[in-house]
mmCIF file of C-alpha atoms in Angstrom:
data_model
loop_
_atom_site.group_PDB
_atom_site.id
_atom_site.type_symbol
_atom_site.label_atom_id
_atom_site.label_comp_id
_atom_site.label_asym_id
_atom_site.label_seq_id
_atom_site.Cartn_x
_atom_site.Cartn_y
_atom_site.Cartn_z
ATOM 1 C CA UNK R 8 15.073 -41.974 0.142
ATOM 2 C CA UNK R 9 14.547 -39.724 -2.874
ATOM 3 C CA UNK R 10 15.314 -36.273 -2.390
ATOM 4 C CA UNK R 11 12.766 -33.264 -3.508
ATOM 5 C CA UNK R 12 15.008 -31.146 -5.844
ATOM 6 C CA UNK R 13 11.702 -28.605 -7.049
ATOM 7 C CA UNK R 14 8.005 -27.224 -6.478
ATOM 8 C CA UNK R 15 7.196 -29.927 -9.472
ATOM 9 C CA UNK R 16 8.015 -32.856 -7.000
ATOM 10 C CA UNK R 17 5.308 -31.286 -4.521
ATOM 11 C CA UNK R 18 1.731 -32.183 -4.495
ATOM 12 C CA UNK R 19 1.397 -27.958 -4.791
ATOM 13 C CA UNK R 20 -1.910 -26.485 -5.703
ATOM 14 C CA UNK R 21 -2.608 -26.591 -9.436
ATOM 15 C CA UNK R 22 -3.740 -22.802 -9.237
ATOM 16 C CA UNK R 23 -0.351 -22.226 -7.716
ATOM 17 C CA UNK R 24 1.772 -24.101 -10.405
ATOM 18 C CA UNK R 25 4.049 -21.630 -12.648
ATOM 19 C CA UNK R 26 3.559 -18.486 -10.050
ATOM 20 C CA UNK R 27 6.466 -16.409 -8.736
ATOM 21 C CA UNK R 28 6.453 -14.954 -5.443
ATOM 22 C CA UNK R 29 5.712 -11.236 -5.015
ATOM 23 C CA UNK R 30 8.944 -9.322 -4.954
ATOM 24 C CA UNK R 31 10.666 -6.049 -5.435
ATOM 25 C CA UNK R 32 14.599 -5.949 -6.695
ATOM 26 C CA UNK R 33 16.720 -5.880 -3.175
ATOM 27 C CA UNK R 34 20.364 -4.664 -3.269
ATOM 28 C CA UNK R 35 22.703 -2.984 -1.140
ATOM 29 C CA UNK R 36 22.817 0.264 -2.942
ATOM 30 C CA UNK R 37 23.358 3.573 -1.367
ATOM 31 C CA UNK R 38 20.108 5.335 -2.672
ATOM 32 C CA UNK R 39 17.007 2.444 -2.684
ATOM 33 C CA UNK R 40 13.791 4.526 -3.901
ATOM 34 C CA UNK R 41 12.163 1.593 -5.146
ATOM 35 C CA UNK R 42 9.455 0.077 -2.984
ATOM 36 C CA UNK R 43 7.625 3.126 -1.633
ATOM 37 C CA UNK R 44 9.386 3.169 1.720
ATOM 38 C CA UNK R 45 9.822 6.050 4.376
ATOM 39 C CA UNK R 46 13.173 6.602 3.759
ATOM 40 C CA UNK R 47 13.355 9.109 6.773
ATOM 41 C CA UNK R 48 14.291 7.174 10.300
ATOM 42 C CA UNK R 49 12.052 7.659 12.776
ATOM 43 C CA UNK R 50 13.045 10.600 14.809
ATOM 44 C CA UNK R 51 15.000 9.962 17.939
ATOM 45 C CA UNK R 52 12.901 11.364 20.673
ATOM 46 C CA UNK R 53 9.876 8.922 18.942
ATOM 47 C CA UNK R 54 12.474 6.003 19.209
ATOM 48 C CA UNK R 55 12.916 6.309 23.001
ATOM 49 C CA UNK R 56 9.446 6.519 23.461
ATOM 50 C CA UNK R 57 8.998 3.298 21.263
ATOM 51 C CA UNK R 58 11.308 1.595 23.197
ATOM 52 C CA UNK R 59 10.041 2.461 26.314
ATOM 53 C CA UNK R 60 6.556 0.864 25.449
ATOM 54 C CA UNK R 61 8.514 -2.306 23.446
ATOM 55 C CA UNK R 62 10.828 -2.548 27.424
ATOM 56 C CA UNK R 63 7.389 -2.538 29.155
ATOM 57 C CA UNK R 64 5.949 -5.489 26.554
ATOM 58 C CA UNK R 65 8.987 -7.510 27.207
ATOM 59 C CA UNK R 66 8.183 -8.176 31.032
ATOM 60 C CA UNK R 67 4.822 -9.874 29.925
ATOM 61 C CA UNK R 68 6.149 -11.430 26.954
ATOM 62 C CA UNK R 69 5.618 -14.687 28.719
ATOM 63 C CA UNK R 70 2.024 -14.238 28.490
ATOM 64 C CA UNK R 71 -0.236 -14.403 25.163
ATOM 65 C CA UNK R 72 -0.830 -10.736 23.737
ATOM 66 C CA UNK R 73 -4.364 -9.013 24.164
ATOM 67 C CA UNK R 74 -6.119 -10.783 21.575
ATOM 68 C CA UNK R 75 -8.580 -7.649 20.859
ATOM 69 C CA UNK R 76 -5.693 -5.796 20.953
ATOM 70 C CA UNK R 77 -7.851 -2.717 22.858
ATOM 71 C CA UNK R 78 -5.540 -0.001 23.221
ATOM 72 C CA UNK R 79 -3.409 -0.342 19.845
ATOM 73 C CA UNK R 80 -7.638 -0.298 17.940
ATOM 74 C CA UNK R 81 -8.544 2.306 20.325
ATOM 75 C CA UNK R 82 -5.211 4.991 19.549
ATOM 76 C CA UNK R 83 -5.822 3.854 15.815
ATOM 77 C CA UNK R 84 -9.818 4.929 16.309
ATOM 78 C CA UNK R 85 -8.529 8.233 17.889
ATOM 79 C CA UNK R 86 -5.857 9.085 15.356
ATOM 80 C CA UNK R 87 -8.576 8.538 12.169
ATOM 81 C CA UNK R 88 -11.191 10.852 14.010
ATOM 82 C CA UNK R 89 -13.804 11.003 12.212
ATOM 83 C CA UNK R 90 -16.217 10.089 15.272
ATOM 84 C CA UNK R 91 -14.475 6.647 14.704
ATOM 85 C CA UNK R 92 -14.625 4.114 17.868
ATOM 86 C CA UNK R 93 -12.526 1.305 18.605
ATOM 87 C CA UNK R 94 -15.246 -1.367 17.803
ATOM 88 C CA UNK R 95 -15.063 -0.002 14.387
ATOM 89 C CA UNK R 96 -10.821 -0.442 13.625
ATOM 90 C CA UNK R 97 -8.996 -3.475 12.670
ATOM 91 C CA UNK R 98 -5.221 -4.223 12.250
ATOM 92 C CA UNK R 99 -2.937 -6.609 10.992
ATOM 93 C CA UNK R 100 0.913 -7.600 10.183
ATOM 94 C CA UNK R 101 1.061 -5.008 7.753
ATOM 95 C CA UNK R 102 -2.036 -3.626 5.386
ATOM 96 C CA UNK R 103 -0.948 -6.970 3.242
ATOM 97 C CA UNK R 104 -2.424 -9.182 6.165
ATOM 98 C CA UNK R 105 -5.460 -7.088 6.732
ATOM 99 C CA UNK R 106 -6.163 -7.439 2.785
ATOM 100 C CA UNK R 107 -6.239 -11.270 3.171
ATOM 101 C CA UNK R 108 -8.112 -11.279 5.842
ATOM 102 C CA UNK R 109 -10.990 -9.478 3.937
ATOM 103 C CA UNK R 110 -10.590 -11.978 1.285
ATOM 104 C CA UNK R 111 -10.494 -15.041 3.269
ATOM 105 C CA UNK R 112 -13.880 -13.647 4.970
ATOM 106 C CA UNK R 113 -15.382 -12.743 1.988
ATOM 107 C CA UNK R 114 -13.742 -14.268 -1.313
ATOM 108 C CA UNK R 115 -12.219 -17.555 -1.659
ATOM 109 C CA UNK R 116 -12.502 -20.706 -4.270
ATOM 110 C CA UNK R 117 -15.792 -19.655 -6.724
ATOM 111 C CA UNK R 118 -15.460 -16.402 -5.687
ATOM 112 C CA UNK R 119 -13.914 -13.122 -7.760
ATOM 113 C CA UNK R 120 -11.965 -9.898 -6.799
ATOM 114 C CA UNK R 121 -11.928 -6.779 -8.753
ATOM 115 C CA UNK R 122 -9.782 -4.139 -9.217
ATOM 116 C CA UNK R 123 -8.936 -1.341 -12.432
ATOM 117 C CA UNK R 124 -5.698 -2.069 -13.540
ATOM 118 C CA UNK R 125 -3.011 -1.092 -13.134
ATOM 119 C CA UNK R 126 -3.040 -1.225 -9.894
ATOM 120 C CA UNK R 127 -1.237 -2.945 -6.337
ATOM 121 C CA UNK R 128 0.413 -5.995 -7.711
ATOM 122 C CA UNK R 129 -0.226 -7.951 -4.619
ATOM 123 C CA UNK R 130 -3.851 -7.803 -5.241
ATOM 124 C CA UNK R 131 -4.064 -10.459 -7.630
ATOM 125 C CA UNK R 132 -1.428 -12.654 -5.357
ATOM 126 C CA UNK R 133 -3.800 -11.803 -2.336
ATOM 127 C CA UNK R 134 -7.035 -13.365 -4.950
ATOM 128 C CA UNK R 135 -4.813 -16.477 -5.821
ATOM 129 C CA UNK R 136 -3.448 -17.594 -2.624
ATOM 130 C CA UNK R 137 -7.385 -17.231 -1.227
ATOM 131 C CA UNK R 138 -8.628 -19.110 -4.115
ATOM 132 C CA UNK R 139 -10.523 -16.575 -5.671
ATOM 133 C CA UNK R 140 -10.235 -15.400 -9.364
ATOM 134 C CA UNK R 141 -8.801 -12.255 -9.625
ATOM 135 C CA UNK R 142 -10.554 -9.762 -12.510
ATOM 136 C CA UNK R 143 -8.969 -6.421 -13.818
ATOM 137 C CA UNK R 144 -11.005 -3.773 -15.133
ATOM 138 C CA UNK R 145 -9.640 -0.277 -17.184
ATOM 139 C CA UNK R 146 -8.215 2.627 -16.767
ATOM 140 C CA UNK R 147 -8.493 5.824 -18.869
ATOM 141 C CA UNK R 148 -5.350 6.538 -20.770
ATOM 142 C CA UNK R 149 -4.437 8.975 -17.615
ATOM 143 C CA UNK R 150 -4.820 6.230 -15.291
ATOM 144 C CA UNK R 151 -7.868 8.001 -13.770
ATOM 145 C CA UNK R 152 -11.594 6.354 -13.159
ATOM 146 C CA UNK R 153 -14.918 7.928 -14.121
ATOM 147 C CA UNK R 154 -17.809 7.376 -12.345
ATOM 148 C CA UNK R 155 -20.456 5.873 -14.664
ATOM 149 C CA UNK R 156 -17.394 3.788 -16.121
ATOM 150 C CA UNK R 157 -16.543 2.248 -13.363
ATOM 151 C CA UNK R 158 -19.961 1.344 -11.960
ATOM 152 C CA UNK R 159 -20.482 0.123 -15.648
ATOM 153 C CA UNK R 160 -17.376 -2.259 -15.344
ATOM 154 C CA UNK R 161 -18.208 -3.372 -11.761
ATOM 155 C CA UNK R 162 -22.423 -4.494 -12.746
ATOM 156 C CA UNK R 163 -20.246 -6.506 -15.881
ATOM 157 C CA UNK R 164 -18.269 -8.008 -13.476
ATOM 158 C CA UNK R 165 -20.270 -8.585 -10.501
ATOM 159 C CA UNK R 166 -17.706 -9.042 -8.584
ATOM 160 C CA UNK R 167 -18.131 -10.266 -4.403
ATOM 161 C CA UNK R 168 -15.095 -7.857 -3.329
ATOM 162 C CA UNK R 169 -13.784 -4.965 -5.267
ATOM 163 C CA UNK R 170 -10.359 -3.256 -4.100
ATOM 164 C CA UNK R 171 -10.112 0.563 -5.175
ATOM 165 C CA UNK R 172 -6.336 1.825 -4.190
ATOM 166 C CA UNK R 173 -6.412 5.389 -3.396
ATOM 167 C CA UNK R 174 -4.364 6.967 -4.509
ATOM 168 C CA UNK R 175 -3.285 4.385 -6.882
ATOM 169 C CA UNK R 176 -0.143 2.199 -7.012
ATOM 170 C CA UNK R 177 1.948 2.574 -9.102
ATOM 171 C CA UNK R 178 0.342 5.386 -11.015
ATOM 172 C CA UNK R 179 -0.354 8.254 -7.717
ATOM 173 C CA UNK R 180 -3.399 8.411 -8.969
ATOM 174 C CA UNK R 181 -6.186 9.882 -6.717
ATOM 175 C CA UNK R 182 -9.696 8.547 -6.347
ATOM 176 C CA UNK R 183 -12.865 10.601 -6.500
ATOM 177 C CA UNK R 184 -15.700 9.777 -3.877
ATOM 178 C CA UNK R 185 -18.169 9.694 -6.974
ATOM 179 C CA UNK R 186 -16.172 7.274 -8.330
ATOM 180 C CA UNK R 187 -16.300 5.348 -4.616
ATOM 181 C CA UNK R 188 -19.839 5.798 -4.220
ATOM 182 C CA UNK R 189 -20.935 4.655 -7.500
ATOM 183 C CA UNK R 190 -18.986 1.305 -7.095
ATOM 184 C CA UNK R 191 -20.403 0.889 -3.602
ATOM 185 C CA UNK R 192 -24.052 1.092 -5.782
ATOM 186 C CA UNK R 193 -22.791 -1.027 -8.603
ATOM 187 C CA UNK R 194 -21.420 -3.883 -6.084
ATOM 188 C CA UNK R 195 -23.187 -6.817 -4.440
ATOM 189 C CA UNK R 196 -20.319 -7.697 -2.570
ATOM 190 C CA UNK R 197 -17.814 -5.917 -0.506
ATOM 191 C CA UNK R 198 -15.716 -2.301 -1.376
ATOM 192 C CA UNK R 199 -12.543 -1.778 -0.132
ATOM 193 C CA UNK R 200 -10.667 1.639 -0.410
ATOM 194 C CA UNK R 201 -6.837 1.406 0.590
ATOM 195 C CA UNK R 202 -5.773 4.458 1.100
ATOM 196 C CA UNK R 203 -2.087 3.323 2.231
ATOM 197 C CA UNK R 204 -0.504 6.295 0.574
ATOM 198 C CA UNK R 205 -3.313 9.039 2.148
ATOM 199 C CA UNK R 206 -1.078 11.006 4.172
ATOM 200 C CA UNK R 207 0.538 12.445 1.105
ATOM 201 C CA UNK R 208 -2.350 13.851 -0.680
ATOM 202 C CA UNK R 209 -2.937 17.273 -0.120
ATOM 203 C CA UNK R 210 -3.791 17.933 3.669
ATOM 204 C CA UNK R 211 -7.278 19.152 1.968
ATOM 205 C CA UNK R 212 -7.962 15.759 0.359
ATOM 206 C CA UNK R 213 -10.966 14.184 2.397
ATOM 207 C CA UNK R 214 -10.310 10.213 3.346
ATOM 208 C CA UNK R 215 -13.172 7.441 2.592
ATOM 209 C CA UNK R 216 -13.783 7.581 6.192
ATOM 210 C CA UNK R 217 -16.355 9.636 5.553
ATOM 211 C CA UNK R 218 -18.188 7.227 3.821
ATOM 212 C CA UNK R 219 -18.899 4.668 6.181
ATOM 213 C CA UNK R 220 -21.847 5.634 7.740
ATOM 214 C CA UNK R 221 -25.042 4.009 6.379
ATOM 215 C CA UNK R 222 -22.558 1.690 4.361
ATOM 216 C CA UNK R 223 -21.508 -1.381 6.342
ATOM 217 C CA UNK R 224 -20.008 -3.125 3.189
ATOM 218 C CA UNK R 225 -17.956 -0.477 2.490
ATOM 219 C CA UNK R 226 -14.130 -0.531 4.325
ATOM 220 C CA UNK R 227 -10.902 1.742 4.236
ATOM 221 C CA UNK R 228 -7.429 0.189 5.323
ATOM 222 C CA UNK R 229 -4.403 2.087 5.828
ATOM 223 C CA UNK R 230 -0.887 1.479 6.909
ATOM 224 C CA UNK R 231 2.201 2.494 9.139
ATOM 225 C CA UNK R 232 4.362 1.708 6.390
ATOM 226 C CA UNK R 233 4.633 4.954 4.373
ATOM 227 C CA UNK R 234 3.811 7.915 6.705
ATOM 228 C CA UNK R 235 5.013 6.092 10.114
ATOM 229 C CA UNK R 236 8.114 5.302 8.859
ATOM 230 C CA UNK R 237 6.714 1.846 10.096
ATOM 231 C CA UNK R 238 7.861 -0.734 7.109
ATOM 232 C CA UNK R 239 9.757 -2.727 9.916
ATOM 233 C CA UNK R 240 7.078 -2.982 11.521
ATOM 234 C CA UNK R 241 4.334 -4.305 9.988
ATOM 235 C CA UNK R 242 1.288 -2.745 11.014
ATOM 236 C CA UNK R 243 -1.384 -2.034 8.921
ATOM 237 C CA UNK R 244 -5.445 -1.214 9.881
ATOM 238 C CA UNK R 245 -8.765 -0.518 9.065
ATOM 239 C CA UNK R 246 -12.199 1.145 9.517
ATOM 240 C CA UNK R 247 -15.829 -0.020 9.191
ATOM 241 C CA UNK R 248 -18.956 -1.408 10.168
ATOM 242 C CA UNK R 249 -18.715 -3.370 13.540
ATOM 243 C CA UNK R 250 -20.196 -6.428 11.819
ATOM 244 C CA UNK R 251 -17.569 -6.033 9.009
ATOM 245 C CA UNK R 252 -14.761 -6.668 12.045
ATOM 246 C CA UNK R 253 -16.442 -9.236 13.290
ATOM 247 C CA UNK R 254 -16.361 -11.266 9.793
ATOM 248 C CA UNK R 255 -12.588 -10.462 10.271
ATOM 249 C CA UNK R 256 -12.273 -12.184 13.670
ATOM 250 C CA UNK R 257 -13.666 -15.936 11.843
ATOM 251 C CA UNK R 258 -10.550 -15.728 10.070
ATOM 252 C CA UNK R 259 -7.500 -14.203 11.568
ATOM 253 C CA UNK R 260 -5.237 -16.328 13.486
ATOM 254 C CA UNK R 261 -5.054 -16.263 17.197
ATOM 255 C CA UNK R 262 -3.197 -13.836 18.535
ATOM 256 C CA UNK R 263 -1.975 -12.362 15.713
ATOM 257 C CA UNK R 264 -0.614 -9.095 16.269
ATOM 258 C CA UNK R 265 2.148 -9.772 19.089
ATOM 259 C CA UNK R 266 2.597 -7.560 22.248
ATOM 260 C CA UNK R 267 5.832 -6.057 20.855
ATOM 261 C CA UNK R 268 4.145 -4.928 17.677
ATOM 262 C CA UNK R 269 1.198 -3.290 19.801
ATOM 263 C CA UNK R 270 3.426 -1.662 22.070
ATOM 264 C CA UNK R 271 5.418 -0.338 19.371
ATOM 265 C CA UNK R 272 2.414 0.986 17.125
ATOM 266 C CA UNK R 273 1.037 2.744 20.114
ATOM 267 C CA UNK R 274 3.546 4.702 21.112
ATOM 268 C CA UNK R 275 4.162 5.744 17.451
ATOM 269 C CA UNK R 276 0.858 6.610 16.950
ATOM 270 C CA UNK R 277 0.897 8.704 20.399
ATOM 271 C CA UNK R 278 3.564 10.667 18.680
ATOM 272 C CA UNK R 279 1.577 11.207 15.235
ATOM 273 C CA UNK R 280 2.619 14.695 15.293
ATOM 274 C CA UNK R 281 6.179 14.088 15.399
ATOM 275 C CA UNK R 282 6.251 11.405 12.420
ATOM 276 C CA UNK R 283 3.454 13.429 10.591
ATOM 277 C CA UNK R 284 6.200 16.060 10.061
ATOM 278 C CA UNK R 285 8.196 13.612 7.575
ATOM 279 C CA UNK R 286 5.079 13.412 5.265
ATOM 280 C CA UNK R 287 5.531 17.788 4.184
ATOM 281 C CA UNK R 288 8.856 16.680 4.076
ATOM 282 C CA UNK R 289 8.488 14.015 1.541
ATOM 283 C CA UNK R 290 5.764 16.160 -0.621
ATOM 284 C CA UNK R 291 8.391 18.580 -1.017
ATOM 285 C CA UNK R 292 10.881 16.183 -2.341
ATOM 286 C CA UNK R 293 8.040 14.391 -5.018
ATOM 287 C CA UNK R 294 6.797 17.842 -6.164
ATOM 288 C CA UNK R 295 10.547 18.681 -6.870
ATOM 289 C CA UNK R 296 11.367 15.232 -8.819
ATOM 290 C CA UNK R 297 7.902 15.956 -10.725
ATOM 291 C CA UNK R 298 9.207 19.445 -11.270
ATOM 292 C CA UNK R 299 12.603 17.789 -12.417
ATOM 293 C CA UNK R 300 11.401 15.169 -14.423
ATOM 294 C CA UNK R 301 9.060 17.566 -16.518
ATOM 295 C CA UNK R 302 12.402 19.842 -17.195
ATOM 296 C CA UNK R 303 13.715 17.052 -18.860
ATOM 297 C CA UNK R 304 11.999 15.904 -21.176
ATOM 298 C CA UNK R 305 9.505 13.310 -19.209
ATOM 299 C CA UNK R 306 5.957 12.898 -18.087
ATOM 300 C CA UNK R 307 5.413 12.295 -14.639
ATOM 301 C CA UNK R 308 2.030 11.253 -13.677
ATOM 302 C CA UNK R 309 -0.006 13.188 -10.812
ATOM 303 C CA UNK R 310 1.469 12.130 -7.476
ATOM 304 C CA UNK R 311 -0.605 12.183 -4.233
ATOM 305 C CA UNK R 312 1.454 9.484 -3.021
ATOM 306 C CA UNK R 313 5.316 9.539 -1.782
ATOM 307 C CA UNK R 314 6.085 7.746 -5.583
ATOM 308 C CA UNK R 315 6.667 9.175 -9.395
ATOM 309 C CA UNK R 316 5.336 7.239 -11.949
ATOM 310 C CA UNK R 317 7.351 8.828 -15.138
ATOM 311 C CA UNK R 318 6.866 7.920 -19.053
ATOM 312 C CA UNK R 319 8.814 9.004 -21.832
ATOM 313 C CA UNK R 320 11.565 6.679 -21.403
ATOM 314 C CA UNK R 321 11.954 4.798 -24.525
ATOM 315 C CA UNK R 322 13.917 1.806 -22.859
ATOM 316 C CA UNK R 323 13.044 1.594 -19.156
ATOM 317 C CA UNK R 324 15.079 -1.615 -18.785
ATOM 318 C CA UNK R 325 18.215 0.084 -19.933
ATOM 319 C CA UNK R 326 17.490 3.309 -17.759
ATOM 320 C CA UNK R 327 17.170 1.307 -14.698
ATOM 321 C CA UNK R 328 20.204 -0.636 -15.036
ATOM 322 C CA UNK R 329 22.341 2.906 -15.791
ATOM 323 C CA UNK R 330 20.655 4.186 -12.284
ATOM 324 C CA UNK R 331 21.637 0.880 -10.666
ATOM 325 C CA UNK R 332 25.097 0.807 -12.002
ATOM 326 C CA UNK R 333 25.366 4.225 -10.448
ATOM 327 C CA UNK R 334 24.144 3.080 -7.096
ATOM 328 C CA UNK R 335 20.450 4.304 -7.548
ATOM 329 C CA UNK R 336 17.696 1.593 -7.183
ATOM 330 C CA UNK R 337 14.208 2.446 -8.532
ATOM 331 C CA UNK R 338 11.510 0.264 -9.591
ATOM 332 C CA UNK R 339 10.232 -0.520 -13.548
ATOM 333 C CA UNK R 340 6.860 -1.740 -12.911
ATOM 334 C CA UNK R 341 6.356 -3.642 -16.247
ATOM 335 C CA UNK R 342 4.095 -0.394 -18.084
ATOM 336 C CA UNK R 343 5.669 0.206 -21.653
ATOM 337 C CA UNK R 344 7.833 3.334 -21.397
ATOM 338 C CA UNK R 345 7.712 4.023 -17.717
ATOM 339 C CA UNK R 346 9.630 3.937 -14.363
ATOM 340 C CA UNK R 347 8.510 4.569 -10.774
ATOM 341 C CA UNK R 348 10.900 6.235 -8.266
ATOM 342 C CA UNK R 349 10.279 7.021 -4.326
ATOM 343 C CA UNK R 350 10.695 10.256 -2.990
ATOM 344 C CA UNK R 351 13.363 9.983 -0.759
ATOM 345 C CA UNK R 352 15.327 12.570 1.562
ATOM 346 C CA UNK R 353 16.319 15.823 -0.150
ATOM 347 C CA UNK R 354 20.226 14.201 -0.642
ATOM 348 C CA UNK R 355 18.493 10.733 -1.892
ATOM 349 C CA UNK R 356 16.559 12.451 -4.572
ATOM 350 C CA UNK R 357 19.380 14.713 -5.571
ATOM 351 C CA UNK R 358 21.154 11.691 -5.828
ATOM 352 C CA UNK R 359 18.773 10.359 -8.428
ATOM 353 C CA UNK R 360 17.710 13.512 -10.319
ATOM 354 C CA UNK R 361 21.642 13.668 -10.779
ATOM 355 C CA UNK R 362 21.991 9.961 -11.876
ATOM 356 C CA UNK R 363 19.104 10.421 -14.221
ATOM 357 C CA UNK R 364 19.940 14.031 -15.958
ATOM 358 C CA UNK R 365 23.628 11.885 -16.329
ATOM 359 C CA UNK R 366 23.114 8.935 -18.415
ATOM 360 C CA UNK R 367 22.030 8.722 -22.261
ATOM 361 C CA UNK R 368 19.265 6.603 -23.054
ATOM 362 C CA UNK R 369 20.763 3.809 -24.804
ATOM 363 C CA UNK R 370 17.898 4.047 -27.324
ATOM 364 C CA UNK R 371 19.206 4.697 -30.618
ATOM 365 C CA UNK R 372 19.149 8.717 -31.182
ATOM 366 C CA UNK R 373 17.380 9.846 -27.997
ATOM 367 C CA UNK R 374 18.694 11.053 -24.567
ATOM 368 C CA UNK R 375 17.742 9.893 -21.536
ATOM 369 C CA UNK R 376 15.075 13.759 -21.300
ATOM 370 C CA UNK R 377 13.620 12.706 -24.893
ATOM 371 C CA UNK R 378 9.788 11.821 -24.366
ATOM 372 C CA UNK R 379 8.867 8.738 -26.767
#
C-alpha cells in the first residue's frame, strides 16, 4: 500500500493548493504580547463562580446541550443593552466561528467578501475556506476610512458581505458610524462590524449596536477573548435582525456550543463588572507603551484596542528576533517598517519597553528609537 507522504498526494481543493494555515509565532517565552490576548487571569472570586456553573453542567453532560442555547443569548442580550433581546444574539466557538457562519449563510463559491486592508488576517482564510473570493479595498496612509471613499470602493466592488473591523486589526484603528452607514447604503449584500476589541475604546465610544434598528442586513459580533479574559474559551457573539439569526441556524452545526462552554460564559458574563475592571487596567498599560514608544523615536498608531501598532523600525525582522532572544514575543504583521505589541500587565510591558529601549537596531547607522 503506498503511503501519503504530502497535501500534493490528496485530492485537496484546487483553491486550497499552496495555502498555509492561519497562525501566530507560539513559544514558551516569559513575556508573550503577541496575539492580542488578556494577559490578566481571570480573577479568583470569578473563577469559583465559573466553576460552580461548569460543576453544575457536568451532571447533565450526558445529555445534548440546549441547542438555542437560551440563557447564555439571553445574559449576552442583557450585557449589550441597548434594548437588545435574546432573539436578536448569536454565539459561536469563538468570534472566528460566528464569522464563518455569516459567510457560509451568505457567501460561498461565486460569491465575494470585502474588507479595507489591512485588516484581520483571518478574513481572507474565513472567504477561502467558504469558497468565496476574498477582495481588499484601501486605506488612507493613516490607516483610517472616509466616508464617501469607502462607499465609493464598496459600489466598485459590489460585494455580497463586507467585514468592517472596529477598531481595526492590526492598526487600532477606530471606525466612524458615517463611515458604517455609508457602506450599509453602498452594499447589496450583508455588513458586518466586529467590534472584538470594543471594550478598549474610550468608555465614551458608542458601539454599532446602535445601528441596527431599521437595518436587518447590518450585524455586530464581539468576543470573550480580549475583555473576558476568555481566549480559552472560545466564545464569541453577535447582534441583529431576528431573520439575520435565523439564516445563521441553516448553517451551524448541531449543537454547537457545548454545555460546559455555556455554563462557563454565563457565569462570566454575570460577573461583567468584575472582568470589566481588567479593560482600565489594560488602557493604562497601551497609553503608557504609546507614550513610550513616541519617547523613543517611533510612531505608534492610535490604539482603541489592547494592541500597538508602531513604525519607524527600519528592520522589523531583526527587532523582533532581539525581543525574542530576550524572552519578549511580539508580533511583525508583514507592514514595511512596523511591529505590533499587546498591552500586557504593568510588569509584562515594562518588560518589553525595557527589551526594546535595550537593543540597537541592527540597521546600519540607526538605533533601535531612530524613525525611518
Amino acid at each position: 500500500m503506498g503511503r501519503v507522504t504530502s497535501l500534493d498526494d490528496l485530492p485537496l481543493r484546487d483553491d486550497l493548493r499552496g495555502l498555509t494555515p492561519y497562525g501566530a509565532p507560539q513559544a514558551p517565552l516569559p513575556v508573550a504580547l503577541n496575539v492580542n490576548e488578556n494577559t490578566h487571569p481571570v480573577p479568583d472570586e470569578v473563577a469559583d463562580d465559573i466553576l460552580d456553573g461548569i460543576a453544575r453542567a457536568l451532571r447533565e453532560v450526558n445529555r445534548y446541550p440546549d441547542r438555542e442555547f437560551t440563557a447564555l443569548r439571553q445574559a449576552f442580550a442583557t450585557y449589550l443593552g441597548h434594548g437588545l433581546t435574546a432573539e436578536r444574539i448569536w454565539a459561536g466557538n469563538g468570534s472566528n466561528e460566528v464569522l464563518q457562519h455569516i459567510l457560509q449563510a451568505f457567501a460561498g463559491p461565486g460569491r465575494t467578501v470585502f474588507g479595507f486592508g489591512p485588516t484581520y488576517s483571518m478574513y481572507p482564510l474565513l472567504a477561502q475556506g467558504t469558497g468565496a473570493r476574498w477582495t481588499a479595498g484601501t486605506r488612507e496612509d493613516d490607516y483610517s476610512i472616509t466616508a464617501d471613499e469607502a462607499a465609493r470602493q464598496v459600489r466598485a466592488t459590489d460585494p455580497d458581505v463586507v467585514l468592517l473591523c472596529s477598531p481595526n486589526n492590526p492598526t487600532g484603528t477606530p471606525l466612524g458610524f458615517d463611515v458604517v452607514e455609508a457602506v450599509y447604503e453602498a452594499a447589496r449584500g450583508v455588513v458586518i462590524v466586529d467590534e472584538a476589541y470594543h471594550e478598549f475604546a474610550p468608555h465614551d465610544a458608542a458601539s454599532a449596536l446602535t445601528l441596527l434598528d431599521g437595518r436587518p442586513r447590518l450585524a455586530v459580533s464581539r468576543t470573550m477573548s480580549k475583555a473576558f479574559a476568555f481566549a480559552g474559551a472560545r466564545v464569541g457573539y453577535l447582534a441583529a435582525d431576528p431573520a439575520f439569526i435565523d439564516a445563521l441556524r441553516l448553517v451551524r452545526l448541531p449543537y454547537h456550543l457545548s454545555a460546559l462552554t455555556q455554563a462557563a460564559a454565563v457565569a462570566a458574563l454575570r460577573n461583567s463588572t468584575t472582568m470589566l475592571r481588567m479593560v482600565d487596567e489594560i488602557v493604562v498599560q497601551r497609553d503608557r507603551i504609546t507614550a513610550t514608544l513616541v519617547a523613543l523615536g517611533y510612531a505608534p498608531h492610535e490604539s482603541w484596542s489592547n494592541f500597538v501598532l508602531f513604525g519607524g523600525v527600519d528592520d522589523p525582522k531583526a527587532v523582533w528576533q532581539a525581543l525574542y532572544e530576550r524572552g519578549v514575543l511580539i508580533r511583525d504583521v508583514g507592514i514595511p517598517g512596523h511591529l505590533r505589541v499587546t498591552a500586557g500587565t504593568e510588569a509584562e510591558t515594562t518588560a518589553f519597553l525595557d527589551a526594546l529601549a535595550s537593543i540597537s537596531d541592527p540597521s546600519p547607522a540607526a538605533s533601535v528609537g531612530s524613525a525611518s
